[in-house]
Short mmCIF file of C-alpha atoms in Angstrom, two decimals:
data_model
loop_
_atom_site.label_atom_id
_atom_site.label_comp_id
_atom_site.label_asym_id
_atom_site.label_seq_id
_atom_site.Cartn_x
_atom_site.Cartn_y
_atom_site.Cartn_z
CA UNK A 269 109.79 14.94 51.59
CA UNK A 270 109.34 12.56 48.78
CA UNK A 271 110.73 8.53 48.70
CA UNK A 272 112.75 9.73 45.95
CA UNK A 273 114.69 12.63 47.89
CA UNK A 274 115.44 9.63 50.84
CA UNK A 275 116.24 6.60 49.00
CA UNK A 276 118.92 6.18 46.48
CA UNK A 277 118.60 2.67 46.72
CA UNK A 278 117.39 0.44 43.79
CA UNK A 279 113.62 -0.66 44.05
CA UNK A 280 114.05 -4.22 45.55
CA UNK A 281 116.85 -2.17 48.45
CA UNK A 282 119.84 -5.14 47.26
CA UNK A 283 122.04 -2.05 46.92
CA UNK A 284 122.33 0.61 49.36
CA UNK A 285 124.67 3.43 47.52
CA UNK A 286 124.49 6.05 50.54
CA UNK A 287 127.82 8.15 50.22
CA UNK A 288 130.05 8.00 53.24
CA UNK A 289 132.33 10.98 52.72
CA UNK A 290 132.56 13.05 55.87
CA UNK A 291 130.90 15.93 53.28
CA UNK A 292 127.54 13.97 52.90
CA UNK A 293 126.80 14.59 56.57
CA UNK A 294 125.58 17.91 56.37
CA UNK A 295 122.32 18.14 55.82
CA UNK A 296 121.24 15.22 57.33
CA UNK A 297 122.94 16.18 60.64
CA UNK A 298 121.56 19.64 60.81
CA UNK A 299 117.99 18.53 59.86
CA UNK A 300 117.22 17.19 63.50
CA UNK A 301 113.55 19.01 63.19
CA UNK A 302 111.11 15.91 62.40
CA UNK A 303 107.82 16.69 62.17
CA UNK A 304 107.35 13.80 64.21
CA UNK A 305 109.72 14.83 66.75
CA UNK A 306 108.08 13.93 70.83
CA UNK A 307 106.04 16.26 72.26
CA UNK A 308 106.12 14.29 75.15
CA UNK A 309 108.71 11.67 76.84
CA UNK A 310 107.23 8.87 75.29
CA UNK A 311 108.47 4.75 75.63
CA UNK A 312 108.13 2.72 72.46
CA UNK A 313 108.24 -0.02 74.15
CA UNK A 314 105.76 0.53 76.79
CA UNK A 315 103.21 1.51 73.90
CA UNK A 316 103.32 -2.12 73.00
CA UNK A 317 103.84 -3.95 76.58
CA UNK A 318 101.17 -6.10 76.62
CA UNK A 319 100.93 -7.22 73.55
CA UNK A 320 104.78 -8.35 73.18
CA UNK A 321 103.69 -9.96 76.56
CA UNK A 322 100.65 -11.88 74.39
CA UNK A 323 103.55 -12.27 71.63
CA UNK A 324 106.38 -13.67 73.98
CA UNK A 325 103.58 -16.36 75.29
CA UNK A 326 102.84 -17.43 71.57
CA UNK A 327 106.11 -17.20 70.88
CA UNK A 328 107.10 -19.96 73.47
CA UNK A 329 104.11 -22.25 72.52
CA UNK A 330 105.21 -21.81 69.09
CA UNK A 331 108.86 -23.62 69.38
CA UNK A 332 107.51 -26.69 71.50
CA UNK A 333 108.97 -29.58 69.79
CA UNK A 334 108.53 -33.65 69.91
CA UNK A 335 112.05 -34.41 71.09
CA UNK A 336 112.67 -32.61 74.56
CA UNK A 337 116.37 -31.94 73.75
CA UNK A 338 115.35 -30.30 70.78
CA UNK A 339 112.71 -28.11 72.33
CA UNK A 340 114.39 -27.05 75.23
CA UNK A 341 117.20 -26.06 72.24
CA UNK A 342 114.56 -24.11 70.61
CA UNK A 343 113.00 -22.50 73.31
CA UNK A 344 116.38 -21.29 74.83
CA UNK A 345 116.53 -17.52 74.07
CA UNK A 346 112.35 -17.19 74.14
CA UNK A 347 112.61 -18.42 78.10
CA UNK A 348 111.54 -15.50 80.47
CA UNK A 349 114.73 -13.19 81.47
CA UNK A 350 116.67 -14.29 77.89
CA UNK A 351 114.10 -12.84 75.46
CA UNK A 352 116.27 -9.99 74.78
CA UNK A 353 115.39 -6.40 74.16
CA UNK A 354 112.53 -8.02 71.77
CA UNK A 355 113.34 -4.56 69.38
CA UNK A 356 112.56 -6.05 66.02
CA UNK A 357 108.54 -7.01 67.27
CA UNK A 358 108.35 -3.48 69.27
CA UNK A 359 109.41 -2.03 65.63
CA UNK A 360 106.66 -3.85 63.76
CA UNK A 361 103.66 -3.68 66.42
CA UNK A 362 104.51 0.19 66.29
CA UNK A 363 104.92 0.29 62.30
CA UNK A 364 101.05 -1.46 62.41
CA UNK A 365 99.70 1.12 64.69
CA UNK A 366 101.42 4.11 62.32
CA UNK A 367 100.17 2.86 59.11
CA UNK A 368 96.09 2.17 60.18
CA UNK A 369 95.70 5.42 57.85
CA UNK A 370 92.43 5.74 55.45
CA UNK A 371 93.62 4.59 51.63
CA UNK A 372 92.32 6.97 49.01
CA UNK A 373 90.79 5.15 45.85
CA UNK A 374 91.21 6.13 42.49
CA UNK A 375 88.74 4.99 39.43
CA UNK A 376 89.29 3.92 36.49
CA UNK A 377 89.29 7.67 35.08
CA UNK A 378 92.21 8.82 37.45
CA UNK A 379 89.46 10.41 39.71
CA UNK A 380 90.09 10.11 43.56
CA UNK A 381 87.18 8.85 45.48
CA UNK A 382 85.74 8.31 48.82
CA UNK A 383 88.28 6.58 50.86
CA UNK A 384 88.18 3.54 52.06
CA UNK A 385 89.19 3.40 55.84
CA UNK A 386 92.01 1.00 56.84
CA UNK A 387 91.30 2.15 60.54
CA UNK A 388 87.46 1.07 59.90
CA UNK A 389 88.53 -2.25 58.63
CA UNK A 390 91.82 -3.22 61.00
CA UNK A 391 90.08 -5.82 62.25
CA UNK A 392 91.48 -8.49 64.84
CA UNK A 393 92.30 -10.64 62.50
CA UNK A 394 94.42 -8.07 60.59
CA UNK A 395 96.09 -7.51 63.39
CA UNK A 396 96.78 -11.12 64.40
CA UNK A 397 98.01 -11.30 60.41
CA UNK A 398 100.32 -8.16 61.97
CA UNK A 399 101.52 -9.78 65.26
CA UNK A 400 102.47 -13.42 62.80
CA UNK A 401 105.10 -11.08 60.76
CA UNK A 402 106.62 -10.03 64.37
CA UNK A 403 106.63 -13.62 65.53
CA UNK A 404 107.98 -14.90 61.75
CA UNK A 405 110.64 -12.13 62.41
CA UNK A 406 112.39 -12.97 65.77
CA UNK A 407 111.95 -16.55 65.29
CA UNK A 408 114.14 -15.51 61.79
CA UNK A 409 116.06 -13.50 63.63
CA UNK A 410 116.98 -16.06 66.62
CA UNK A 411 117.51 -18.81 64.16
CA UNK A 412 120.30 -16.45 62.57
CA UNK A 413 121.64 -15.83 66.25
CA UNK A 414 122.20 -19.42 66.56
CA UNK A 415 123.65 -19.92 63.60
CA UNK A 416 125.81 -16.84 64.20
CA UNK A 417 127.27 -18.34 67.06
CA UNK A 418 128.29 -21.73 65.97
CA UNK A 419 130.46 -20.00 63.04
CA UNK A 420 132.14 -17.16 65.39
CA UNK A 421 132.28 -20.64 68.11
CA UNK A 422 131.27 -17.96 70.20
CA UNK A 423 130.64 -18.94 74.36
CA UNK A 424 128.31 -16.25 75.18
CA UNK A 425 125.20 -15.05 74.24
CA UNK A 426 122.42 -12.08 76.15
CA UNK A 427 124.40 -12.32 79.02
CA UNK A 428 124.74 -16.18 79.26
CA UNK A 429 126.10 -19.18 77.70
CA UNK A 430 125.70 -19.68 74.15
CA UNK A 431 123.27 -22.68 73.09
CA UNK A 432 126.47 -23.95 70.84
CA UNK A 433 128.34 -23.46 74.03
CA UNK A 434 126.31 -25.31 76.34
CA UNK A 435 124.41 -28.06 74.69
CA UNK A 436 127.10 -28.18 71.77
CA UNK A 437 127.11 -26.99 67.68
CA UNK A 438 124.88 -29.80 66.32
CA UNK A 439 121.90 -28.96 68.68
CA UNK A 440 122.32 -25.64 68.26
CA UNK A 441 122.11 -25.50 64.23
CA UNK A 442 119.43 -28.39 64.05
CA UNK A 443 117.62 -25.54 66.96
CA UNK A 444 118.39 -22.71 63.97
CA UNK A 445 116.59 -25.12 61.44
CA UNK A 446 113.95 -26.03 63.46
CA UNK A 447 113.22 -22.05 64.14
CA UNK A 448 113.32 -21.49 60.54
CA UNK A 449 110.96 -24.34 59.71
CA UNK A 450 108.21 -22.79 62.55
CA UNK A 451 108.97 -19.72 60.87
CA UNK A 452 107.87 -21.04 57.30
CA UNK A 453 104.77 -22.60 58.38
CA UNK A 454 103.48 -19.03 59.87
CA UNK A 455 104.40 -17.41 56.90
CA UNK A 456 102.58 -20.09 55.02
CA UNK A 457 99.35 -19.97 56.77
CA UNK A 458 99.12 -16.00 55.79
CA UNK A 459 98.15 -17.19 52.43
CA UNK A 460 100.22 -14.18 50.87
CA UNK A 461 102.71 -14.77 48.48
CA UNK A 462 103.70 -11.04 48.35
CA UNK A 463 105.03 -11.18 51.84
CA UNK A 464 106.10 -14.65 51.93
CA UNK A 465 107.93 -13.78 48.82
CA UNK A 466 109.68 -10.79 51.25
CA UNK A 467 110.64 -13.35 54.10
CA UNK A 468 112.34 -15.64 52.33
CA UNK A 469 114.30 -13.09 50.74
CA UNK A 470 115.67 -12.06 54.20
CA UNK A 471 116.89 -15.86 54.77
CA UNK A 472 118.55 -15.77 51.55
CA UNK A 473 120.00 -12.17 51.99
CA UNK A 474 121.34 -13.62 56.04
CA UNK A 475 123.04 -16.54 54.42
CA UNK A 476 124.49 -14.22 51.46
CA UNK A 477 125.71 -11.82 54.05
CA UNK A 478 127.15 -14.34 56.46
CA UNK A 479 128.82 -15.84 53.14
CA UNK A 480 130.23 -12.80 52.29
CA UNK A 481 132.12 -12.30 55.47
CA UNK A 482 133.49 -15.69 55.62
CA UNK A 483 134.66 -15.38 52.14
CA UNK A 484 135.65 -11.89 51.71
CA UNK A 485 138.77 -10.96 49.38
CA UNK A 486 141.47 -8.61 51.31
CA UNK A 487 140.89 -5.94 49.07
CA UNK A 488 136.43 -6.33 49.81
CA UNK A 489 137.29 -6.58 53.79
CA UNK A 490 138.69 -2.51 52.89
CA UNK A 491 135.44 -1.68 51.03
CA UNK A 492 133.16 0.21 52.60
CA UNK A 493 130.62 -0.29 50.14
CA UNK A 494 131.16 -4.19 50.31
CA UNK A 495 131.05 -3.88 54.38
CA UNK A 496 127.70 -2.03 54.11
CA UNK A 497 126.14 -4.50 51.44
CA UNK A 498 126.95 -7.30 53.99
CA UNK A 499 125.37 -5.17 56.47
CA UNK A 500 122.24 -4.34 55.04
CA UNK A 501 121.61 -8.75 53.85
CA UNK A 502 123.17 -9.45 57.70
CA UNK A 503 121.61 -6.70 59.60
CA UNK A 504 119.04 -4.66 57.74
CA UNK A 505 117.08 -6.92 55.28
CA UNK A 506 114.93 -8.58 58.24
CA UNK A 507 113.63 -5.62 59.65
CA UNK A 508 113.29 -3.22 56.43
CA UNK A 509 111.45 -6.47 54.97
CA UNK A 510 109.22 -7.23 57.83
CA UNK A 511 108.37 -3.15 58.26
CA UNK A 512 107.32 -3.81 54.20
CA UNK A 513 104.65 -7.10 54.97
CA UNK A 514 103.42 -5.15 57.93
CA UNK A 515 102.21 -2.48 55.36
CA UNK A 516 101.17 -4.65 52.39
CA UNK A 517 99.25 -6.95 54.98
CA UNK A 518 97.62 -3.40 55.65
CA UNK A 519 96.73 -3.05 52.06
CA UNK A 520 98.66 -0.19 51.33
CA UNK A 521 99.63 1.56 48.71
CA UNK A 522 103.25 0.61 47.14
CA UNK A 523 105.12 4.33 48.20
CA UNK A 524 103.91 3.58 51.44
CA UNK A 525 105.47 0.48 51.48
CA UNK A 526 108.37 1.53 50.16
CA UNK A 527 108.05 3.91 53.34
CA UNK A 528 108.25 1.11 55.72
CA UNK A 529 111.07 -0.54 54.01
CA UNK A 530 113.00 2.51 54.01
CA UNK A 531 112.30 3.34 58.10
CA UNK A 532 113.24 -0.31 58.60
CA UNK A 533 116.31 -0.60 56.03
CA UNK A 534 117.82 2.65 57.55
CA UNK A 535 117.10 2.02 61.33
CA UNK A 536 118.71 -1.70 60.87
CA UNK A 537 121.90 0.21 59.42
CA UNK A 538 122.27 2.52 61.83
CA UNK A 539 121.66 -0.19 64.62
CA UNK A 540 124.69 -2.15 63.44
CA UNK A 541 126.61 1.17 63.16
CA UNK A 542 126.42 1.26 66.81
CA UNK A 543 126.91 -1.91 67.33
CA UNK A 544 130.54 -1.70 65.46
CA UNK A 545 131.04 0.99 67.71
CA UNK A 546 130.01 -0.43 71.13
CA UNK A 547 132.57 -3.58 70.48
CA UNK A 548 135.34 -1.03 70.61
CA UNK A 549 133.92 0.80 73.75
CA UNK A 550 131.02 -1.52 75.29
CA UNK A 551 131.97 -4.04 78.56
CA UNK A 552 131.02 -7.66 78.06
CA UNK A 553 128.59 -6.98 80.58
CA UNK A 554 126.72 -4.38 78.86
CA UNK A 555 127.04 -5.43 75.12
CA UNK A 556 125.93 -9.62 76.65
CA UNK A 557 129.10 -10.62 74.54
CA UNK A 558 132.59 -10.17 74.41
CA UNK A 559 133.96 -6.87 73.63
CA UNK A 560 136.24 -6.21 70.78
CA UNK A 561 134.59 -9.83 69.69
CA UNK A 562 134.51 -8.34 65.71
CA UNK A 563 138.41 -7.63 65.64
CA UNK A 564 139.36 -10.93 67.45
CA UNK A 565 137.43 -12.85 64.71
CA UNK A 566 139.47 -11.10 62.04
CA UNK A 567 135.82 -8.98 61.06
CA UNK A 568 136.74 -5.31 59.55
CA UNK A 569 134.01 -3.18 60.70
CA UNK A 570 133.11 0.50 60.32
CA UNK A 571 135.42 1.81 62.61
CA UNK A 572 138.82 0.17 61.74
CA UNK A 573 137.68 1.07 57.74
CA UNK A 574 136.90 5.17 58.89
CA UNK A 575 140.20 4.80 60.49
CA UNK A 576 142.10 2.85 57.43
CA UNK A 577 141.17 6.29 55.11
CA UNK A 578 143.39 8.58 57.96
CA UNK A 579 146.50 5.79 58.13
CA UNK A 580 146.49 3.92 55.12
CA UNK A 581 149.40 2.00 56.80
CA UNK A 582 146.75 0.61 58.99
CA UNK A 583 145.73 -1.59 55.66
CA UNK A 584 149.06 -3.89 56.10
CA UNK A 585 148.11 -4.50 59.65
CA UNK A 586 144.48 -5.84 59.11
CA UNK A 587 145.75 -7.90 56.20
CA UNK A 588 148.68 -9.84 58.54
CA UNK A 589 145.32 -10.95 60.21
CA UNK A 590 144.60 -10.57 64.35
CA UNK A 591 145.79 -14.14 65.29
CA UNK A 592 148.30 -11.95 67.48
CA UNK A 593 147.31 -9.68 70.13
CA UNK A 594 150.15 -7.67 69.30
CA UNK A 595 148.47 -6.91 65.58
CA UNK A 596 145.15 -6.19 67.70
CA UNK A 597 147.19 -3.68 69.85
CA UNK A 598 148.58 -2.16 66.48
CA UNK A 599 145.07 -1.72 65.04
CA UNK A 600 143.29 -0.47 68.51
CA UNK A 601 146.26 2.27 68.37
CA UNK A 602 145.68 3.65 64.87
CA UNK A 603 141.93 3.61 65.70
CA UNK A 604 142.18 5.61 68.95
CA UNK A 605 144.11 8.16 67.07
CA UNK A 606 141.67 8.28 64.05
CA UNK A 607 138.30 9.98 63.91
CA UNK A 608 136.80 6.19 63.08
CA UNK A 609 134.72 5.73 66.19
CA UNK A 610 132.97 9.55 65.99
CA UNK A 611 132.71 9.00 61.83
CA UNK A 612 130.74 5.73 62.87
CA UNK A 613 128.33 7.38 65.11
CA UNK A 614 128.17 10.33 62.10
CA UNK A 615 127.24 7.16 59.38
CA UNK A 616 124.29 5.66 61.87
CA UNK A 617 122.98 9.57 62.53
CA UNK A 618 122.52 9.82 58.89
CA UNK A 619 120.88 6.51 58.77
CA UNK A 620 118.65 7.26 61.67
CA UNK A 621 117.71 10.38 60.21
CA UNK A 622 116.83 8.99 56.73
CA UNK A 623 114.50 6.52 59.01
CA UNK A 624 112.96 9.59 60.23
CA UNK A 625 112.24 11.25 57.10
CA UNK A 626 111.07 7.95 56.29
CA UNK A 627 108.04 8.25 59.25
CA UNK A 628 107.47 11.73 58.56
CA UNK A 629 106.49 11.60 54.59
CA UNK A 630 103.68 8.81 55.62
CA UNK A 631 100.23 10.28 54.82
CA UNK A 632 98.98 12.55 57.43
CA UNK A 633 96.29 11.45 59.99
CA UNK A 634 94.58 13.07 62.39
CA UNK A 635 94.42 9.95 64.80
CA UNK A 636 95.52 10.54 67.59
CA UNK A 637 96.93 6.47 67.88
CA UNK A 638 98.39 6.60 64.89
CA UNK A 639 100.48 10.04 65.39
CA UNK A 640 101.86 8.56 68.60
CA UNK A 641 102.77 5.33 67.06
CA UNK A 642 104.95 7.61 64.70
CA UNK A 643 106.29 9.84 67.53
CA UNK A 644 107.33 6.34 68.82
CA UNK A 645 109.10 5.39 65.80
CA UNK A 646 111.17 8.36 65.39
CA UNK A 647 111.90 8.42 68.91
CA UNK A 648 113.43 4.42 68.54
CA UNK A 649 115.46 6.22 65.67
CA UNK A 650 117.53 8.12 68.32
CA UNK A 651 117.35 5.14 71.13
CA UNK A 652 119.33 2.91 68.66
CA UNK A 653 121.82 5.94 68.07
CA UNK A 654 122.14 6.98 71.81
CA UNK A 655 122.17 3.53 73.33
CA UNK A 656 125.49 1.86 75.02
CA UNK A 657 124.22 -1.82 74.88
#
């Protein structure tokens, strides 16, 4: 399959243009058959155990800071127990592994010549340059977490107290800037303005997002198109980003970094998909936050908007606003009646499934390593589709 017959996006991904019409799901729904597809049970995340344990360590030694309130801030959610599911580094570690391909070289007369061997030259070093981008990206992605939760005033956070919560909102956003600021001097020391070019792009696209949801017209909070542009800058710009430096760190080619961006893009969609979902049908337990915490906060998400197209009439009750748990009740009704919740979990297949396609039009290998780092890949594709927390 070629990029062009799984991306419709424009070439820097700001626009993501994938129809949602319950008619656009056929093909991708039936096409389950990835080349890539386990042959065996295989865990992603064991693939990569130790060395998100070696990450996790740097990690902490990373956000040590002068003032102790601010570093015990800073180190809150990297403590051992609170890391969280540590996805986003498991994605990129594996996304290393699946593109140590050979690179084929072409002269100057179009000719094709003897290739020159990523897998000969993925040195340590490259793969320390690797392991900063997964660092650079949770510490991005915690920072944005923080942030997060002083704007929702949220109380809970992985199970526990929010930092906002417990050591109040100043800490916590000066803990958010201090993250980012770590973050910018690894991405500075990589000496490549390509990818540090990329990364700052994501902070810019998390702040847009977040901007866009506080500011939102009544007639964008119905769009699904707006809803899925603030998703991709919220949700999907850090990890289809990162999954791009991984490969252009590896020197490859610019399809096959479009590749990465594409897996990443798509599987961060589909991700939040689910999440939308699981708000309306997780427990606070399982979910590590309050459930139906999206609606409460007056946040349209995939499900109420599925629902909206069935009951129109639904559109008056999410513009009186959910101050009243009587307009929540109203809402929750019309969506239990609609097909929102299963059209959700039909969006993120599709996206999941372009992610796929994504993996399996990489250049072929015969390394063994490399095929199961793929296997891997597509197999998270389904986790994040399957999953109930």
């Amino acid at each position: 399959m070629s990029l062009s017959r799984i991306s419709r996006i424009t070439r820097n991904g700001s626009r993501w243009f994938l129809s949602h019409q319950p008619s656009s799901y056929g093909f991708l729904l039936s096409n389950n058959s990835h080349s890539s597809t386990p042959k065996e049970q295989l865990d992603p995340f064991s693939l990569v155990a130790d060395e998100l344990s070696v990450l996790a360590n740097r990690l902490r030694s990373m956000v040590i800071a002068e003032v102790p309130k601010l570093a015990s801030a800073a180190e809150y959610f990297f403590k051992l127990g609170v890391e969280g599911k540590r996805f986003r580094p498991t994605v990129l570690l594996l996304m290393a592994t699946a593109l140590n391909v050979r690179i084929l070289e072409t002269t100057t007369s179009g000719v094709e010549t003897t290739a020159r061997g990523v897998g000969d030259a993925l040195t340590t070093e490259l793969r320390k340059r690797q392991q900063s981008i997964a660092e650079i990206t949770e510490m991005i992605h915690v920072a944005s977490l923080l942030h997060d939760d002083v704007l929702d005033d949220a109380d809970t956070r992985r199970g526990i107290g929010s930092l906002n919560f417990v050591m109040g909102n100043k800490v916590a956003v000066l803990a958010g800037d201090f993250l980012l600021s770590r973050a910018c001097v690894a991405l500075a020391s990589l000496k490549n303005t390509e990818v540090v070019t990329l990364l700052a792009t994501v902070v810019e696209h998390l702040v847009t997002g977040e901007t866009m949801q506080m500011t939102s017209t009544s007639e964008q909070r119905c769009s699904m198109e707006y809803y899925m542009q603030k998703t991709y800058y919220k949700t999907a710009s850090l990890i289809s980003n990162s999954c791009k430096a991984i490969a252009l760190l590896a020197g490859q080619t610019t399809e096959v970094a479009m590749l990465a961006f594409e897996y990443g893009k798509n599987l961060g969609l589909a991700y939040q998909l689910i999440d939308d979902v699981l708000d309306f049908t997780g427990t606070s337990a399982s979910l590590g936050k309050g459930s139906l915490s999206d609606i409460r906060h007056g946040i349209v998400t995939a499900p109420m908007l599925f629902a909206m197209e069935e009951f129109p009439q639904l559109r008056s009750v999410i513009d009186w606003g959910f101050d009243k748990p009587e307009n929540i009740d109203v809402a929750l009704e019309y969506l239990g009646k609609s097909r929102g919740i299963q059209r959700t979990r039909e969006l993120a297949a599709k996206h999941a499934n372009l992610a796929a396609a994504a993996i399996d039009s990489l250049p072929e290998t015969d390394d063994e390593e490399v095929r199961k780092s793929r296997r891997a890949l597509v197999d998270l594709t389904q986790r994040v589709i399957t999953r109930n927390k």
